[in-house]
C-alpha positions as YAML, in Angstrom:
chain: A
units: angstrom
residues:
- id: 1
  name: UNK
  ca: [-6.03, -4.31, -13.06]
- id: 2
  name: UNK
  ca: [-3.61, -4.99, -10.58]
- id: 3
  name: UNK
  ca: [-0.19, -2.80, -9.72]
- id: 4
  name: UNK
  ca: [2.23, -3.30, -6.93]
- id: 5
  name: UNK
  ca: [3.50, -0.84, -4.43]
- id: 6
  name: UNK
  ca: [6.74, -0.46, -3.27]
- id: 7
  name: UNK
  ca: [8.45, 0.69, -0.41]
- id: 8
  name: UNK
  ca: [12.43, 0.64, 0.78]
- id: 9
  name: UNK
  ca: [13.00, 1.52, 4.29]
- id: 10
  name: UNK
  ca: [16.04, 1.77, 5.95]
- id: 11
  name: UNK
  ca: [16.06, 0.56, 9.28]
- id: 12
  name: UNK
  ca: [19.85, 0.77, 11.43]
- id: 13
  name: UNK
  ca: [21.67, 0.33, 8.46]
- id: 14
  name: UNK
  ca: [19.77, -2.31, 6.93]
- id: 15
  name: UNK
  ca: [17.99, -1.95, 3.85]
- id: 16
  name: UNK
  ca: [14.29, -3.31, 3.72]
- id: 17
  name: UNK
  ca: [11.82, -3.36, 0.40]
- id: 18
  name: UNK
  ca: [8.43, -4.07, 0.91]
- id: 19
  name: UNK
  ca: [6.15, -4.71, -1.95]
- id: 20
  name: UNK
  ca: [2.31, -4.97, -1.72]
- id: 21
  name: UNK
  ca: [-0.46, -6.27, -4.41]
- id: 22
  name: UNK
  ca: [-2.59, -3.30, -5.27]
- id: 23
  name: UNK
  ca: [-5.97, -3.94, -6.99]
- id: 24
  name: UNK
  ca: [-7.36, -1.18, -9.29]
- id: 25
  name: UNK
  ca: [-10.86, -2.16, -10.23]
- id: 26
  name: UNK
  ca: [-13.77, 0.24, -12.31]
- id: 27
  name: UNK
  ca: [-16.34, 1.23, -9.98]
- id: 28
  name: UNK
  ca: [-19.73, 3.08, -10.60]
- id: 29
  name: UNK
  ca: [-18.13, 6.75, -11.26]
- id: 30
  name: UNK
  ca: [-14.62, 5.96, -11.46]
- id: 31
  name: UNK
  ca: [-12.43, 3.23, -10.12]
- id: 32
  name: UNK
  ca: [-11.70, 1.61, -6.35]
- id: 33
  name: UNK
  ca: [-8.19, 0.60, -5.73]
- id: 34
  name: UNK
  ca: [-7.07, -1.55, -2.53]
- id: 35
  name: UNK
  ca: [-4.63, -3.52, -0.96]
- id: 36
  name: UNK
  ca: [-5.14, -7.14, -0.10]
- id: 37
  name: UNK
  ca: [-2.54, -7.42, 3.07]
- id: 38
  name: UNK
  ca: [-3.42, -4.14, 4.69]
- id: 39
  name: UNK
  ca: [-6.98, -4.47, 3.72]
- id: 40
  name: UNK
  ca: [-7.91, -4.90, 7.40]
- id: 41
  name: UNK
  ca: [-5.99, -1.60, 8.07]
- id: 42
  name: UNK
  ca: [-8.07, 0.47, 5.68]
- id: 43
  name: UNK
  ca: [-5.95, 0.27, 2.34]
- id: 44
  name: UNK
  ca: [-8.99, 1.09, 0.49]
- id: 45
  name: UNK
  ca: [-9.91, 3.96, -2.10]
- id: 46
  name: UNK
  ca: [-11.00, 5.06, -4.99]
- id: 47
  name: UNK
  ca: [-10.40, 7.74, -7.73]
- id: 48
  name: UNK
  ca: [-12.17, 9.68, -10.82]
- id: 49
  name: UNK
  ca: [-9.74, 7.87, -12.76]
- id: 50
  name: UNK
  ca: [-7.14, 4.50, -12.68]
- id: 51
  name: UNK
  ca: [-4.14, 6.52, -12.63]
- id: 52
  name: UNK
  ca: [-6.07, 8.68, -9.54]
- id: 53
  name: UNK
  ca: [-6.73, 5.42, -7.98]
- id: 54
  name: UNK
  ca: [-2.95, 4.00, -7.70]
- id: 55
  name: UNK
  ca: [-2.20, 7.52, -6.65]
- id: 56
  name: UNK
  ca: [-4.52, 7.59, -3.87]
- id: 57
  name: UNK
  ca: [-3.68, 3.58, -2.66]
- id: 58
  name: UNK
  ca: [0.22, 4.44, -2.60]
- id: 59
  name: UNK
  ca: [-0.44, 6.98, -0.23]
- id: 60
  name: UNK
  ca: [-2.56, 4.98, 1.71]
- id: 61
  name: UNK
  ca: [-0.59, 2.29, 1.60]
- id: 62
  name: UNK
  ca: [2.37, 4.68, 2.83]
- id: 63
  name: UNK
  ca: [1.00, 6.35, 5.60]
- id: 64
  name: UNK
  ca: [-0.63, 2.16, 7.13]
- id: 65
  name: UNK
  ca: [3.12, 0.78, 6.47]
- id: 66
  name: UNK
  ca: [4.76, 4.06, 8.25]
- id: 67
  name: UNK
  ca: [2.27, 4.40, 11.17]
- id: 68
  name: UNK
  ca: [2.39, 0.18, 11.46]
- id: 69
  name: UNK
  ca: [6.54, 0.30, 11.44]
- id: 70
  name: UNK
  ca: [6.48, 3.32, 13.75]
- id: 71
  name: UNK
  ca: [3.99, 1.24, 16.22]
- id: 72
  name: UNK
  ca: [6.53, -1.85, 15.97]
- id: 73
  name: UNK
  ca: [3.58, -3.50, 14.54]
- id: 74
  name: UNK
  ca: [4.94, -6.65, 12.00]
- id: 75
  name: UNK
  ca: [4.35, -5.88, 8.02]
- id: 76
  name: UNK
  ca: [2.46, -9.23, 6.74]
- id: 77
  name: UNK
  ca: [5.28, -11.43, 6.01]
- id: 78
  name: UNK
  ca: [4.50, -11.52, 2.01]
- id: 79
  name: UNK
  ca: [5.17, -7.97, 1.78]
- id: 80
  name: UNK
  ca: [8.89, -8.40, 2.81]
- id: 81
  name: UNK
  ca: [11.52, -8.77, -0.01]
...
């Protein structure tokens, strides 16, 4: 099952919308969700349920994309839109 995740940030009066590829995926007890491009930044979950699972990745996903764009650290370049 895969979802995508979507973000618009305004930066100086421009207008930015990322979107990441979120995989949802059953797992023994309930489902793992995680994000390809931030992968290496610890987009990974899970949930009791799918629907818990994109939950749970779109605030991960949130809180890597804020702390990377507060750190002036460059979103993966397929994410921009």
């Amino acid at each position: 099952m895969g979802t995508a995740w979507m973000a618009t940030i305004y930066e100086n009066q421009t207008v930015k919308t990322y979107t990441f590829k979120v995989v949802v995926e059953p797992d023994e007890g309930g489902y793992h969700a995680y994000c390809p491009a931030l992968r290496r930044c610890g987009a990974v979950t899970q949930g009791t349920s799918a629907e818990d699972a994109v939950k749970n990745i779109n605030e991960v996903v949130q809180m890597i994309v804020d702390e990377l764009l507060e750190d002036g650290v460059a979103l993966p370049s397929s994410s921009i839109t």
